[in-house]
XYZ file of C-alpha atoms in Angstrom:
255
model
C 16.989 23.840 -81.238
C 20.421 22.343 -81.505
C 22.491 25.390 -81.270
C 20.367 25.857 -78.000
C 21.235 22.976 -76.770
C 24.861 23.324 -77.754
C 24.670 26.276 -75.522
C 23.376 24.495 -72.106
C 25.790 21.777 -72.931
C 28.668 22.419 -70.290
C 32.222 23.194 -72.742
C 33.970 21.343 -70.293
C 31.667 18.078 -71.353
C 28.935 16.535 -69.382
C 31.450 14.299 -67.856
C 32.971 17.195 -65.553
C 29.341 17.865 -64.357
C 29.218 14.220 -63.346
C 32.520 14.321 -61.348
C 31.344 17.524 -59.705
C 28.229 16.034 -58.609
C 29.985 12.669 -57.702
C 32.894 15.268 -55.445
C 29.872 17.003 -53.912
C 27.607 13.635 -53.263
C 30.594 11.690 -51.766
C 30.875 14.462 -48.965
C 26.891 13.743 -48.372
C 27.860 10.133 -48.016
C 30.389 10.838 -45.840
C 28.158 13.153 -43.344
C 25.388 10.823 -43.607
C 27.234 7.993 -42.625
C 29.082 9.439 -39.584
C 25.032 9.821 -37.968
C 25.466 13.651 -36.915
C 22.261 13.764 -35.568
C 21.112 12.145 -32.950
C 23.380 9.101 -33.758
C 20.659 7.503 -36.292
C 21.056 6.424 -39.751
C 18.510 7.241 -41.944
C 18.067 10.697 -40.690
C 20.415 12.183 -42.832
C 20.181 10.187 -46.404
C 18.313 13.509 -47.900
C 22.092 14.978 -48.113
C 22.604 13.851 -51.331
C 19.777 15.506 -52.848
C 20.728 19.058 -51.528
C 24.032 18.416 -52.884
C 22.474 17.827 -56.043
C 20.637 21.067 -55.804
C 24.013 22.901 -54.848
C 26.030 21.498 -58.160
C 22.790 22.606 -60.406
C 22.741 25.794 -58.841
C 25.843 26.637 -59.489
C 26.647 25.181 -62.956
C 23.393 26.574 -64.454
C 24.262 30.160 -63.501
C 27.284 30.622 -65.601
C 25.521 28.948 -68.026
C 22.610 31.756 -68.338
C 25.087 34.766 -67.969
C 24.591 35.326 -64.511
C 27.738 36.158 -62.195
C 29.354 34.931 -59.091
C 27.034 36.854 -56.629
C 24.129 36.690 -58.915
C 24.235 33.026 -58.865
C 25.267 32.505 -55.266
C 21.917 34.542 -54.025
C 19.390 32.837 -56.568
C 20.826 29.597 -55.440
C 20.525 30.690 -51.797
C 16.734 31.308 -52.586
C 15.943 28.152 -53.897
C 17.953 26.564 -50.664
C 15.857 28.344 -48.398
C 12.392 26.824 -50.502
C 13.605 23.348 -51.102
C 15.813 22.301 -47.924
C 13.346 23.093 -45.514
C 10.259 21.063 -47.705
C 13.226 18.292 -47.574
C 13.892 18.431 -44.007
C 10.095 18.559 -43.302
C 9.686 15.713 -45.107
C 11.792 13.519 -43.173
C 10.143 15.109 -39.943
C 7.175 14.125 -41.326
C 7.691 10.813 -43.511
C 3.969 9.658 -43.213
C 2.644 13.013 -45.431
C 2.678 14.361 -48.296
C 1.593 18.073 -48.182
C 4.425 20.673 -49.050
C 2.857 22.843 -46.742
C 2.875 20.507 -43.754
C 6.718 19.765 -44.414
C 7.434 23.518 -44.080
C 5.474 24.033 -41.165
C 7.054 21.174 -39.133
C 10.495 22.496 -40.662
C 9.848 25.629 -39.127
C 8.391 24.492 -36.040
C 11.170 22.734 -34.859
C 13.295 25.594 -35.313
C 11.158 27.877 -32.968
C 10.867 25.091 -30.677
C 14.844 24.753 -30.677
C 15.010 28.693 -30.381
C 12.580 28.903 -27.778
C 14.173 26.305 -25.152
C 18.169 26.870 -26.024
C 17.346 31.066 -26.012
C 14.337 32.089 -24.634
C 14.089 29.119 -21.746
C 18.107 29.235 -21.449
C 17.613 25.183 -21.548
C 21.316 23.207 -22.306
C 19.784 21.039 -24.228
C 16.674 20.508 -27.005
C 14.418 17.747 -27.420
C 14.058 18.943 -30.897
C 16.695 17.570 -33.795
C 15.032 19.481 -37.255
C 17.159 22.544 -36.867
C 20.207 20.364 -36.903
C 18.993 18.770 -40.366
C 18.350 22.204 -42.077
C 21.891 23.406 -40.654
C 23.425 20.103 -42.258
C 21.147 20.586 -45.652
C 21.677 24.436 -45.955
C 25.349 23.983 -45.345
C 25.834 20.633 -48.368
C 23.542 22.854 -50.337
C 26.146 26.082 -49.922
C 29.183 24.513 -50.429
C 28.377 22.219 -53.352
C 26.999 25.350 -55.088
C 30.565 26.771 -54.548
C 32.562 23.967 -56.017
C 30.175 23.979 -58.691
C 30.808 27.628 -59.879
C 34.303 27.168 -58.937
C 34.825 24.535 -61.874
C 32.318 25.966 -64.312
C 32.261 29.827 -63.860
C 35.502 31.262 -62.547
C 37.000 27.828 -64.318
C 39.003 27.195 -61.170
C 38.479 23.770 -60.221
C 40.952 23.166 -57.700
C 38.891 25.385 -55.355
C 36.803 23.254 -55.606
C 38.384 20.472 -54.926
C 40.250 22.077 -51.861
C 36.954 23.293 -50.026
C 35.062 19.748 -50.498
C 38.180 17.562 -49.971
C 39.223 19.626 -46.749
C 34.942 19.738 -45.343
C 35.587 15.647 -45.894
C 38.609 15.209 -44.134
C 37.115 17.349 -41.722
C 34.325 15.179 -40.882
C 36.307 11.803 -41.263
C 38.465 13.019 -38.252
C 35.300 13.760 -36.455
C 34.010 9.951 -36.677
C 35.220 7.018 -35.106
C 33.469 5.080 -38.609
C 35.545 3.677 -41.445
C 35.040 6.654 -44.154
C 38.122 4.922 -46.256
C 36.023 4.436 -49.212
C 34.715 7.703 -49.368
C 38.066 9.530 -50.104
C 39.094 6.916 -52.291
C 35.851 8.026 -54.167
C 36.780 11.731 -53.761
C 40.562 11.423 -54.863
C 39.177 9.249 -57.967
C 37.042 12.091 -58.716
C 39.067 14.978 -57.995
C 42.361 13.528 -59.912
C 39.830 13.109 -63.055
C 38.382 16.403 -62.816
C 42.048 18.330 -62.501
C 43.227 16.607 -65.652
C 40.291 17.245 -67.747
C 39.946 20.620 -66.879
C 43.727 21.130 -67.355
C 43.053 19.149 -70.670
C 40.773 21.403 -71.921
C 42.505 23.892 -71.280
C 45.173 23.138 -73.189
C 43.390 22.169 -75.650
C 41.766 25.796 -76.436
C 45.568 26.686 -76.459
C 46.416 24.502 -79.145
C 43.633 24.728 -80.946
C 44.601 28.782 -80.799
C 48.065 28.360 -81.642
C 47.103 25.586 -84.332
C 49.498 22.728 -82.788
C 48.770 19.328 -83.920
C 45.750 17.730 -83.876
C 43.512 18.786 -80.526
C 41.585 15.475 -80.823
C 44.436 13.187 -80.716
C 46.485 15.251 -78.030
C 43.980 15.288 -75.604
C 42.930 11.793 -75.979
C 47.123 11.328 -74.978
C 46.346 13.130 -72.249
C 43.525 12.006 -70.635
C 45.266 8.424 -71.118
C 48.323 8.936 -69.516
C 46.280 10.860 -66.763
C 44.141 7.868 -66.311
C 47.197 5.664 -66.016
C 48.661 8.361 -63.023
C 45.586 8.381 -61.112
C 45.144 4.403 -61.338
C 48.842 4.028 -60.235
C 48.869 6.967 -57.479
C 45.137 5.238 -56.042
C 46.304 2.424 -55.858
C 49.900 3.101 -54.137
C 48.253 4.921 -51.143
C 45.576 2.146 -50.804
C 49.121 -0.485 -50.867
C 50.537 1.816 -48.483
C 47.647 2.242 -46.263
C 47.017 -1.115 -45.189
C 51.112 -2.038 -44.810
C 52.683 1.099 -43.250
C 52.501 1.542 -39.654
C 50.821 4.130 -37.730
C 53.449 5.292 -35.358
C 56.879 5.311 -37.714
C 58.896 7.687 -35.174
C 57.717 5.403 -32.326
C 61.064 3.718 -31.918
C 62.820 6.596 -32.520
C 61.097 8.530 -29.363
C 61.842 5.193 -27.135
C 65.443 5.173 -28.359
C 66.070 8.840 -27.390
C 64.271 8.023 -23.934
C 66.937 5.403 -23.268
């Protein structure tokens, strides 16, 4: 039983799972809060949970010995069978029958289909197609940034796909998404330096150099200290530098 568990138990620590979940969620946040659909908070809250879904996806098939594409179309599967009982369960808040939450899932995308295609209408009264779209997508590329970190071990990937998707969507809103890529940065910075830790440390402990323990505890330190410094620097310069810096210098030139 405990070698089995030893097995599930990510090498990288349980801790990296939790920053890749907390990377993933925070670009939830950040989608739910800029009210995509229809302008309406609320309607978008289940984001979070398909992100979860994405980051279990793809951490638990390295984990069992699948590969990339293995794990990318088993995740994909389960997407398809839990987004759309998520979706219909916002569509459909005052039941409680799996198969009713499908069926209005799927309803709303033939209604969409049928009068934006079929009737050639410019516009939909219907909004659940939009949700699945939103779910599907969180769902896809969490799964990605999961295997990124834990099966090719590429984390900055990762990082790269989620952070650019959030700054993406931050220059889309007119809302104050600040916090959310302070959360993201926090997250990211700490998941770079463990995984470069631990890499490192399988180095040393190859080579024999020192004790592994005791250097990576160093490490993670003086990375902690970086990323509280750097954090807090761009919040500093945030709020004091101006927007326009090469203002004057266009009004000068004018002259």
């Amino acid at each position: 039983m405990n070698r089995r568990r030893f097995r599930l138990a990510p090498q990288e620590g349980w801790l990296s799972l939790g920053l890749v979940g907390l990377l993933c969620v925070t670009l939830a946040w950040s989608l739910d809060d800029a009210q995509l659909v229809l302008g309406r908070a609320g309607l978008t809250d289940f984001l979070q949970w398909t992100s979860i879904g994405g980051v279990l996806a793809g951490f638990l098939g390295p984990k069992v010995g699948w590969g990339r594409w293995k794990t990318f179309f088993i995740g994909s599967v389960f997407a398809a069978l839990v987004t759309p009982l998520i979706v219909g369960s916002v569509l459909l808040p005052e039941t409680s029958s799996f198969g009713a939450w499908f069926e209005a899932t799927a309803a709303a995308g033939v209604a969409a289909w049928n009068d934006l295609i079929v009737m050639g209408r410019l516009s939909t009264a219907q909004y659940g197609h939009h949700l699945l779209v939103f779910g599907l997508f969180v769902w896809a590329s969490s799964m990605f940034a999961s295997f990124a970190v834990f099966g090719h071990r590429r984390p900055l990937s990762g990082v790269v796909l989620i952070g650019a998707l959030l700054i993406v969507n931050m220059s889309l809103t007119i809302r104050d998404q600040l916090p959310y890529l302070v959360l993201f940065s926090l997250a990211a910075l700490f998941l770079l330096i463990r995984s470069h830790t631990f890499d490192e440390q399988s180095d040393w402990v190859r080579r024999r150099v020192g004790d592994p323990s005791a250097m990576s505890g160093m490490y993670l330190r003086g990375g902690t200290i970086f990323i509280g410094l750097a954090v807090l620097g761009s919040l500093l310069l945030t709020n004091v530098a101006a927007s326009d810096p090469l203002a004057g210098v266009w009004t000068d030139a004018s002259v």
